[in-house]
JSON list of C-alpha atoms in Angstrom, two decimals:
[
{"chain": "A", "resi": 1, "resn": "MET", "atom": "CA", "xyz": [-0.46, 0.13, -0.35]},
{"chain": "A", "resi": 2, "resn": "ALA", "atom": "CA", "xyz": [0.93, 3.48, -0.61]},
{"chain": "A", "resi": 3, "resn": "GLN", "atom": "CA", "xyz": [2.24, 6.06, 2.18]},
{"chain": "A", "resi": 4, "resn": "LEU", "atom": "CA", "xyz": [3.39, 9.84, 2.08]},
{"chain": "A", "resi": 5, "resn": "TYR", "atom": "CA", "xyz": [5.95, 10.64, 3.67]},
{"chain": "A", "resi": 6, "resn": "PHE", "atom": "CA", "xyz": [8.11, 13.61, 4.22]},
{"chain": "A", "resi": 7, "resn": "TYR", "atom": "CA", "xyz": [11.57, 13.76, 4.79]},
{"chain": "A", "resi": 8, "resn": "TYR", "atom": "CA", "xyz": [11.89, 16.92, 7.25]},
{"chain": "A", "resi": 9, "resn": "SER", "atom": "CA", "xyz": [14.74, 18.67, 8.14]},
{"chain": "A", "resi": 10, "resn": "ALA", "atom": "CA", "xyz": [16.67, 22.12, 8.17]},
{"chain": "A", "resi": 11, "resn": "MET", "atom": "CA", "xyz": [19.04, 23.65, 5.87]},
{"chain": "A", "resi": 12, "resn": "ASN", "atom": "CA", "xyz": [21.76, 21.26, 4.66]},
{"chain": "A", "resi": 13, "resn": "ALA", "atom": "CA", "xyz": [20.91, 17.28, 5.84]},
{"chain": "A", "resi": 14, "resn": "GLY", "atom": "CA", "xyz": [21.00, 16.45, 2.60]},
{"chain": "A", "resi": 15, "resn": "LYS", "atom": "CA", "xyz": [17.15, 16.05, 1.57]},
{"chain": "A", "resi": 16, "resn": "SER", "atom": "CA", "xyz": [18.04, 17.00, -2.37]},
{"chain": "A", "resi": 17, "resn": "THR", "atom": "CA", "xyz": [20.39, 14.23, -1.77]},
{"chain": "A", "resi": 18, "resn": "SER", "atom": "CA", "xyz": [17.95, 11.61, 0.21]},
{"chain": "A", "resi": 19, "resn": "LEU", "atom": "CA", "xyz": [15.30, 12.52, -3.58]},
{"chain": "A", "resi": 20, "resn": "LEU", "atom": "CA", "xyz": [17.70, 11.65, -6.22]},
{"chain": "A", "resi": 21, "resn": "GLN", "atom": "CA", "xyz": [19.78, 8.97, -4.27]},
{"chain": "A", "resi": 22, "resn": "SER", "atom": "CA", "xyz": [15.91, 7.35, -3.68]},
{"chain": "A", "resi": 23, "resn": "SER", "atom": "CA", "xyz": [14.92, 8.14, -7.44]},
{"chain": "A", "resi": 24, "resn": "TYR", "atom": "CA", "xyz": [18.18, 6.91, -8.61]},
{"chain": "A", "resi": 25, "resn": "ASN", "atom": "CA", "xyz": [17.37, 3.34, -6.74]},
{"chain": "A", "resi": 26, "resn": "TYR", "atom": "CA", "xyz": [14.29, 3.39, -8.66]},
{"chain": "A", "resi": 27, "resn": "ARG", "atom": "CA", "xyz": [15.29, 3.09, -11.20]},
{"chain": "A", "resi": 28, "resn": "GLU", "atom": "CA", "xyz": [18.23, 0.59, -11.12]},
{"chain": "A", "resi": 29, "resn": "ARG", "atom": "CA", "xyz": [14.85, -1.46, -10.82]},
{"chain": "A", "resi": 30, "resn": "GLY", "atom": "CA", "xyz": [13.76, -0.77, -14.21]},
{"chain": "A", "resi": 31, "resn": "MET", "atom": "CA", "xyz": [10.85, 1.68, -11.92]},
{"chain": "A", "resi": 32, "resn": "ASN", "atom": "CA", "xyz": [9.99, 4.76, -13.10]},
{"chain": "A", "resi": 33, "resn": "THR", "atom": "CA", "xyz": [10.13, 7.83, -10.41]},
{"chain": "A", "resi": 34, "resn": "PHE", "atom": "CA", "xyz": [8.49, 11.69, -11.27]},
{"chain": "A", "resi": 35, "resn": "VAL", "atom": "CA", "xyz": [10.71, 14.25, -9.78]},
{"chain": "A", "resi": 36, "resn": "LEU", "atom": "CA", "xyz": [9.10, 17.51, -8.81]},
{"chain": "A", "resi": 37, "resn": "THR", "atom": "CA", "xyz": [10.62, 20.71, -7.30]},
{"chain": "A", "resi": 38, "resn": "ALA", "atom": "CA", "xyz": [9.40, 23.88, -6.84]},
{"chain": "A", "resi": 39, "resn": "ALA", "atom": "CA", "xyz": [9.78, 26.80, -9.41]},
{"chain": "A", "resi": 40, "resn": "ILE", "atom": "CA", "xyz": [10.35, 29.79, -7.48]},
{"chain": "A", "resi": 41, "resn": "ASP", "atom": "CA", "xyz": [13.72, 27.32, -6.29]},
{"chain": "A", "resi": 42, "resn": "ASP", "atom": "CA", "xyz": [16.13, 28.11, -8.99]},
{"chain": "A", "resi": 43, "resn": "ARG", "atom": "CA", "xyz": [19.30, 28.29, -7.03]},
{"chain": "A", "resi": 44, "resn": "ALA", "atom": "CA", "xyz": [19.61, 25.48, -10.01]},
{"chain": "A", "resi": 45, "resn": "GLY", "atom": "CA", "xyz": [17.69, 26.26, -13.38]},
{"chain": "A", "resi": 46, "resn": "VAL", "atom": "CA", "xyz": [14.23, 26.03, -13.32]},
{"chain": "A", "resi": 47, "resn": "GLY", "atom": "CA", "xyz": [13.30, 21.95, -13.49]},
{"chain": "A", "resi": 48, "resn": "LYS", "atom": "CA", "xyz": [16.39, 21.18, -12.06]},
{"chain": "A", "resi": 49, "resn": "VAL", "atom": "CA", "xyz": [16.60, 19.28, -8.13]},
{"chain": "A", "resi": 50, "resn": "ALA", "atom": "CA", "xyz": [20.50, 19.70, -8.00]},
{"chain": "A", "resi": 51, "resn": "SER", "atom": "CA", "xyz": [22.47, 18.16, -4.73]},
{"chain": "A", "resi": 52, "resn": "ARG", "atom": "CA", "xyz": [25.32, 19.97, -3.42]},
{"chain": "A", "resi": 53, "resn": "ILE", "atom": "CA", "xyz": [28.14, 16.85, -3.72]},
{"chain": "A", "resi": 54, "resn": "GLY", "atom": "CA", "xyz": [27.66, 17.43, -7.26]},
{"chain": "A", "resi": 55, "resn": "ILE", "atom": "CA", "xyz": [24.66, 15.66, -8.63]},
{"chain": "A", "resi": 56, "resn": "GLU", "atom": "CA", "xyz": [21.42, 16.44, -10.68]},
{"chain": "A", "resi": 57, "resn": "THR", "atom": "CA", "xyz": [17.98, 16.13, -12.04]},
{"chain": "A", "resi": 58, "resn": "ASP", "atom": "CA", "xyz": [15.18, 17.35, -14.26]},
{"chain": "A", "resi": 59, "resn": "ALA", "atom": "CA", "xyz": [12.32, 18.03, -12.77]},
{"chain": "A", "resi": 60, "resn": "TYR", "atom": "CA", "xyz": [8.59, 19.52, -13.22]},
{"chain": "A", "resi": 61, "resn": "ALA", "atom": "CA", "xyz": [8.18, 23.20, -11.99]},
{"chain": "A", "resi": 62, "resn": "PHE", "atom": "CA", "xyz": [5.38, 23.05, -10.54]},
{"chain": "A", "resi": 63, "resn": "ASP", "atom": "CA", "xyz": [3.53, 26.36, -9.01]},
{"chain": "A", "resi": 64, "resn": "SER", "atom": "CA", "xyz": [1.31, 27.21, -6.29]},
{"chain": "A", "resi": 65, "resn": "ASN", "atom": "CA", "xyz": [-1.70, 27.07, -8.39]},
{"chain": "A", "resi": 66, "resn": "ASP", "atom": "CA", "xyz": [-0.27, 23.75, -10.06]},
{"chain": "A", "resi": 67, "resn": "ASN", "atom": "CA", "xyz": [-3.23, 21.08, -9.53]},
{"chain": "A", "resi": 68, "resn": "LEU", "atom": "CA", "xyz": [-0.44, 18.34, -8.59]},
{"chain": "A", "resi": 69, "resn": "SER", "atom": "CA", "xyz": [-3.63, 14.93, -9.33]},
{"chain": "A", "resi": 70, "resn": "GLU", "atom": "CA", "xyz": [-3.89, 15.30, -12.18]},
{"chain": "A", "resi": 71, "resn": "ILE", "atom": "CA", "xyz": [0.14, 16.92, -12.99]},
{"chain": "A", "resi": 72, "resn": "ILE", "atom": "CA", "xyz": [0.57, 13.04, -11.75]},
{"chain": "A", "resi": 73, "resn": "ASN", "atom": "CA", "xyz": [-2.35, 11.14, -13.09]},
{"chain": "A", "resi": 74, "resn": "LYS", "atom": "CA", "xyz": [-1.61, 12.26, -16.54]},
{"chain": "A", "resi": 75, "resn": "ARG", "atom": "CA", "xyz": [1.71, 10.91, -15.83]},
{"chain": "A", "resi": 76, "resn": "HIS", "atom": "CA", "xyz": [0.55, 8.47, -14.91]},
{"chain": "A", "resi": 77, "resn": "SER", "atom": "CA", "xyz": [-2.16, 7.26, -17.58]},
{"chain": "A", "resi": 78, "resn": "ARG", "atom": "CA", "xyz": [0.61, 7.57, -20.13]},
{"chain": "A", "resi": 79, "resn": "GLU", "atom": "CA", "xyz": [4.32, 5.82, -18.16]},
{"chain": "A", "resi": 80, "resn": "HIS", "atom": "CA", "xyz": [3.27, 4.37, -15.15]},
{"chain": "A", "resi": 81, "resn": "GLN", "atom": "CA", "xyz": [4.96, 5.67, -12.63]},
{"chain": "A", "resi": 82, "resn": "HIS", "atom": "CA", "xyz": [6.16, 3.71, -9.47]},
{"chain": "A", "resi": 83, "resn": "CYS", "atom": "CA", "xyz": [7.43, 7.00, -7.09]},
{"chain": "A", "resi": 84, "resn": "ILE", "atom": "CA", "xyz": [6.72, 10.21, -7.60]},
{"chain": "A", "resi": 85, "resn": "LEU", "atom": "CA", "xyz": [9.22, 11.86, -5.15]},
{"chain": "A", "resi": 86, "resn": "ILE", "atom": "CA", "xyz": [8.82, 16.54, -4.20]},
{"chain": "A", "resi": 87, "resn": "ASP", "atom": "CA", "xyz": [11.49, 18.33, -4.13]},
{"chain": "A", "resi": 88, "resn": "GLU", "atom": "CA", "xyz": [11.22, 21.84, -2.15]},
{"chain": "A", "resi": 89, "resn": "ALA", "atom": "CA", "xyz": [8.33, 21.02, -0.32]},
{"chain": "A", "resi": 90, "resn": "GLN", "atom": "CA", "xyz": [8.07, 23.40, 1.81]},
{"chain": "A", "resi": 91, "resn": "PHE", "atom": "CA", "xyz": [6.28, 25.46, -0.87]},
{"chain": "A", "resi": 92, "resn": "LEU", "atom": "CA", "xyz": [3.58, 22.80, -1.70]},
{"chain": "A", "resi": 93, "resn": "SER", "atom": "CA", "xyz": [-0.04, 24.43, -0.70]},
{"chain": "A", "resi": 94, "resn": "LYS", "atom": "CA", "xyz": [-2.48, 22.98, 1.70]},
{"chain": "A", "resi": 95, "resn": "GLN", "atom": "CA", "xyz": [-4.64, 22.33, -1.16]},
{"chain": "A", "resi": 96, "resn": "GLN", "atom": "CA", "xyz": [-1.42, 20.38, -2.91]},
{"chain": "A", "resi": 97, "resn": "VAL", "atom": "CA", "xyz": [-0.32, 18.67, 0.09]},
{"chain": "A", "resi": 98, "resn": "LYS", "atom": "CA", "xyz": [-4.63, 17.18, -0.76]},
{"chain": "A", "resi": 99, "resn": "GLN", "atom": "CA", "xyz": [-3.53, 16.27, -3.29]},
{"chain": "A", "resi": 100, "resn": "LEU", "atom": "CA", "xyz": [-1.14, 14.99, -3.34]},
{"chain": "A", "resi": 101, "resn": "THR", "atom": "CA", "xyz": [-2.69, 12.65, 0.08]},
{"chain": "A", "resi": 102, "resn": "TYR", "atom": "CA", "xyz": [-5.28, 11.23, -3.39]},
{"chain": "A", "resi": 103, "resn": "VAL", "atom": "CA", "xyz": [-2.03, 10.37, -5.25]},
{"chain": "A", "resi": 104, "resn": "VAL", "atom": "CA", "xyz": [-1.54, 7.98, -2.83]},
{"chain": "A", "resi": 105, "resn": "ASP", "atom": "CA", "xyz": [-5.23, 6.62, -1.57]},
{"chain": "A", "resi": 106, "resn": "CYS", "atom": "CA", "xyz": [-6.67, 6.56, -5.26]},
{"chain": "A", "resi": 107, "resn": "LEU", "atom": "CA", "xyz": [-3.77, 6.00, -7.46]},
{"chain": "A", "resi": 108, "resn": "ASP", "atom": "CA", "xyz": [-1.87, 4.50, -4.94]},
{"chain": "A", "resi": 109, "resn": "ILE", "atom": "CA", "xyz": [0.99, 5.36, -5.19]},
{"chain": "A", "resi": 110, "resn": "PRO", "atom": "CA", "xyz": [3.69, 5.92, -3.19]},
{"chain": "A", "resi": 111, "resn": "VAL", "atom": "CA", "xyz": [4.85, 9.82, -2.49]},
{"chain": "A", "resi": 112, "resn": "LEU", "atom": "CA", "xyz": [7.50, 11.22, -1.29]},
{"chain": "A", "resi": 113, "resn": "CYS", "atom": "CA", "xyz": [8.05, 14.18, 0.30]},
{"chain": "A", "resi": 114, "resn": "TYR", "atom": "CA", "xyz": [12.25, 16.26, 1.57]},
{"chain": "A", "resi": 115, "resn": "GLY", "atom": "CA", "xyz": [12.13, 20.32, 2.23]},
{"chain": "A", "resi": 116, "resn": "ILE", "atom": "CA", "xyz": [11.84, 22.23, 5.71]},
{"chain": "A", "resi": 117, "resn": "LYS", "atom": "CA", "xyz": [10.57, 22.03, 8.62]},
{"chain": "A", "resi": 118, "resn": "THR", "atom": "CA", "xyz": [10.29, 25.73, 8.90]},
{"chain": "A", "resi": 119, "resn": "ASP", "atom": "CA", "xyz": [10.99, 29.65, 8.35]},
{"chain": "A", "resi": 120, "resn": "PHE", "atom": "CA", "xyz": [13.73, 31.63, 10.08]},
{"chain": "A", "resi": 121, "resn": "GLN", "atom": "CA", "xyz": [11.50, 32.61, 13.09]},
{"chain": "A", "resi": 122, "resn": "GLY", "atom": "CA", "xyz": [11.26, 28.50, 13.49]},
{"chain": "A", "resi": 123, "resn": "GLU", "atom": "CA", "xyz": [7.09, 29.72, 12.34]},
{"chain": "A", "resi": 124, "resn": "LEU", "atom": "CA", "xyz": [5.68, 26.14, 9.85]},
{"chain": "A", "resi": 125, "resn": "PHE", "atom": "CA", "xyz": [5.91, 26.60, 6.55]},
{"chain": "A", "resi": 126, "resn": "PRO", "atom": "CA", "xyz": [2.47, 25.39, 4.71]},
{"chain": "A", "resi": 127, "resn": "GLY", "atom": "CA", "xyz": [3.24, 23.12, 2.85]},
{"chain": "A", "resi": 128, "resn": "SER", "atom": "CA", "xyz": [5.85, 21.70, 5.91]},
{"chain": "A", "resi": 129, "resn": "HIS", "atom": "CA", "xyz": [2.31, 22.50, 8.16]},
{"chain": "A", "resi": 130, "resn": "TYR", "atom": "CA", "xyz": [0.00, 19.88, 6.21]},
{"chain": "A", "resi": 131, "resn": "LEU", "atom": "CA", "xyz": [2.75, 17.08, 5.42]},
{"chain": "A", "resi": 132, "resn": "LEU", "atom": "CA", "xyz": [3.12, 16.48, 10.06]},
{"chain": "A", "resi": 133, "resn": "ALA", "atom": "CA", "xyz": [-0.15, 16.41, 9.88]},
{"chain": "A", "resi": 134, "resn": "TRP", "atom": "CA", "xyz": [-1.41, 14.41, 6.95]},
{"chain": "A", "resi": 135, "resn": "SER", "atom": "CA", "xyz": [2.68, 12.27, 6.44]},
{"chain": "A", "resi": 136, "resn": "ASP", "atom": "CA", "xyz": [1.62, 8.65, 6.74]},
{"chain": "A", "resi": 137, "resn": "LYS", "atom": "CA", "xyz": [4.90, 8.85, 7.48]},
{"chain": "A", "resi": 138, "resn": "LEU", "atom": "CA", "xyz": [7.81, 11.50, 9.08]},
{"chain": "A", "resi": 139, "resn": "ILE", "atom": "CA", "xyz": [11.17, 10.61, 8.97]},
{"chain": "A", "resi": 140, "resn": "GLU", "atom": "CA", "xyz": [13.44, 13.46, 10.40]},
{"chain": "A", "resi": 141, "resn": "LEU", "atom": "CA", "xyz": [17.28, 14.25, 8.42]},
{"chain": "A", "resi": 142, "resn": "LYS", "atom": "CA", "xyz": [19.56, 15.38, 10.32]},
{"chain": "A", "resi": 143, "resn": "THR", "atom": "CA", "xyz": [22.26, 18.57, 10.42]},
{"chain": "A", "resi": 144, "resn": "ILE", "atom": "CA", "xyz": [24.72, 20.02, 12.49]},
{"chain": "A", "resi": 145, "resn": "CYS", "atom": "CA", "xyz": [25.09, 23.35, 14.36]},
{"chain": "A", "resi": 146, "resn": "HIS", "atom": "CA", "xyz": [28.97, 24.91, 14.58]},
{"chain": "A", "resi": 147, "resn": "CYS", "atom": "CA", "xyz": [28.56, 23.59, 18.04]},
{"chain": "A", "resi": 148, "resn": "GLY", "atom": "CA", "xyz": [28.50, 19.60, 16.91]},
{"chain": "A", "resi": 149, "resn": "ARG", "atom": "CA", "xyz": [24.81, 20.05, 18.62]},
{"chain": "A", "resi": 150, "resn": "LYS", "atom": "CA", "xyz": [21.77, 19.28, 16.12]},
{"chain": "A", "resi": 151, "resn": "ALA", "atom": "CA", "xyz": [20.35, 22.02, 14.70]},
{"chain": "A", "resi": 152, "resn": "ASN", "atom": "CA", "xyz": [16.79, 22.30, 13.70]},
{"chain": "A", "resi": 153, "resn": "MET", "atom": "CA", "xyz": [16.39, 25.55, 13.17]},
{"chain": "A", "resi": 154, "resn": "ILE", "atom": "CA", "xyz": [17.51, 27.99, 10.16]},
{"chain": "A", "resi": 155, "resn": "LEU", "atom": "CA", "xyz": [18.75, 31.46, 10.62]},
{"chain": "A", "resi": 156, "resn": "ARG", "atom": "CA", "xyz": [18.18, 34.14, 7.70]},
{"chain": "A", "resi": 157, "resn": "LEU", "atom": "CA", "xyz": [21.81, 36.22, 7.90]},
{"chain": "A", "resi": 158, "resn": "ASP", "atom": "CA", "xyz": [22.19, 39.61, 5.96]},
{"chain": "A", "resi": 159, "resn": "SER", "atom": "CA", "xyz": [24.71, 40.30, 4.24]},
{"chain": "A", "resi": 160, "resn": "GLU", "atom": "CA", "xyz": [27.55, 40.92, 7.03]},
{"chain": "A", "resi": 161, "resn": "GLY", "atom": "CA", "xyz": [26.31, 37.81, 7.92]},
{"chain": "A", "resi": 162, "resn": "LYS", "atom": "CA", "xyz": [24.37, 38.46, 11.11]},
{"chain": "A", "resi": 163, "resn": "PRO", "atom": "CA", "xyz": [20.72, 37.07, 11.67]},
{"chain": "A", "resi": 164, "resn": "VAL", "atom": "CA", "xyz": [17.85, 39.38, 10.55]},
{"chain": "A", "resi": 165, "resn": "ARG", "atom": "CA", "xyz": [14.74, 38.33, 12.27]},
{"chain": "A", "resi": 166, "resn": "GLU", "atom": "CA", "xyz": [11.96, 40.58, 9.85]},
{"chain": "A", "resi": 167, "resn": "GLY", "atom": "CA", "xyz": [11.44, 39.48, 7.15]},
{"chain": "A", "resi": 168, "resn": "GLU", "atom": "CA", "xyz": [9.13, 37.12, 3.97]},
{"chain": "A", "resi": 169, "resn": "GLN", "atom": "CA", "xyz": [8.66, 34.19, 5.43]},
{"chain": "A", "resi": 170, "resn": "VAL", "atom": "CA", "xyz": [10.37, 32.90, 1.47]},
{"chain": "A", "resi": 171, "resn": "GLU", "atom": "CA", "xyz": [13.73, 34.27, 0.50]},
{"chain": "A", "resi": 172, "resn": "ILE", "atom": "CA", "xyz": [15.31, 32.07, -1.48]},
{"chain": "A", "resi": 173, "resn": "GLY", "atom": "CA", "xyz": [19.79, 31.47, -1.44]},
{"chain": "A", "resi": 174, "resn": "GLY", "atom": "CA", "xyz": [21.89, 29.09, 0.45]},
{"chain": "A", "resi": 175, "resn": "ASN", "atom": "CA", "xyz": [24.82, 29.00, 2.96]},
{"chain": "A", "resi": 176, "resn": "ASP", "atom": "CA", "xyz": [25.05, 32.90, 2.69]},
{"chain": "A", "resi": 177, "resn": "THR", "atom": "CA", "xyz": [22.20, 33.68, 3.57]},
{"chain": "A", "resi": 178, "resn": "TYR", "atom": "CA", "xyz": [20.42, 30.44, 5.42]},
{"chain": "A", "resi": 179, "resn": "GLU", "atom": "CA", "xyz": [22.62, 29.49, 9.01]},
{"chain": "A", "resi": 180, "resn": "SER", "atom": "CA", "xyz": [21.33, 25.84, 9.91]},
{"chain": "A", "resi": 181, "resn": "VAL", "atom": "CA", "xyz": [21.44, 26.19, 14.36]},
{"chain": "A", "resi": 182, "resn": "CYS", "atom": "CA", "xyz": [20.67, 24.00, 16.74]},
{"chain": "A", "resi": 183, "resn": "ARG", "atom": "CA", "xyz": [17.76, 25.88, 19.23]},
{"chain": "A", "resi": 184, "resn": "LYS", "atom": "CA", "xyz": [20.22, 27.42, 21.50]},
{"chain": "A", "resi": 185, "resn": "HIS", "atom": "CA", "xyz": [21.38, 29.57, 19.52]},
{"chain": "A", "resi": 186, "resn": "PHE", "atom": "CA", "xyz": [17.98, 30.46, 17.74]},
{"chain": "A", "resi": 187, "resn": "ARG", "atom": "CA", "xyz": [16.99, 30.90, 21.32]},
{"chain": "A", "resi": 188, "resn": "PRO", "atom": "CA", "xyz": [18.91, 34.50, 21.27]},
{"chain": "A", "resi": 189, "resn": "TYR", "atom": "CA", "xyz": [16.90, 35.77, 18.22]},
{"chain": "A", "resi": 190, "resn": "PHE", "atom": "CA", "xyz": [14.08, 34.98, 18.38]},
{"chain": "A", "resi": 191, "resn": "TRP", "atom": "CA", "xyz": [12.72, 33.96, 22.41]},
{"chain": "A", "resi": 192, "resn": "ASP", "atom": "CA", "xyz": [14.78, 35.83, 24.93]}
]
């Protein structure tokens, strides 16, 4: 029976690497995978999922208006899909997460979502909120803070490398813009 999985973490925990490895494992067995990623994150190029370790694949770039169950169903009717993999899942809408539950429950295709749990202010992203609520399996991928503890929070940095407290929830960036930290090192900026 298919299930909806949510692999979540702070930044730099290897989410994209894990997604690419999962897709490779299916394809190595002669199975079809359909990889999707949020169009808003074009750091590797539109329609690309890339890992910091240098591997990448083409992907369908979705935006918040796309009906994912329709897109997946059309592809599935042309070529049987054995697994759906979604990178940057924090950018899914509530409706899109519902659509993914349809893919799992009605099309019987496993869906593996990979994303960040919280933003730079410690608030859940909409996609993460509903994936945490509705997924069959939750898997935390771990990364570490500069102190060696598990990093479960994210700081957004200004151009001088100092943490910022305010701003839009979404600002696309990498290591020059964000730092994964433990709660102890997040606390002084938002909770003390």
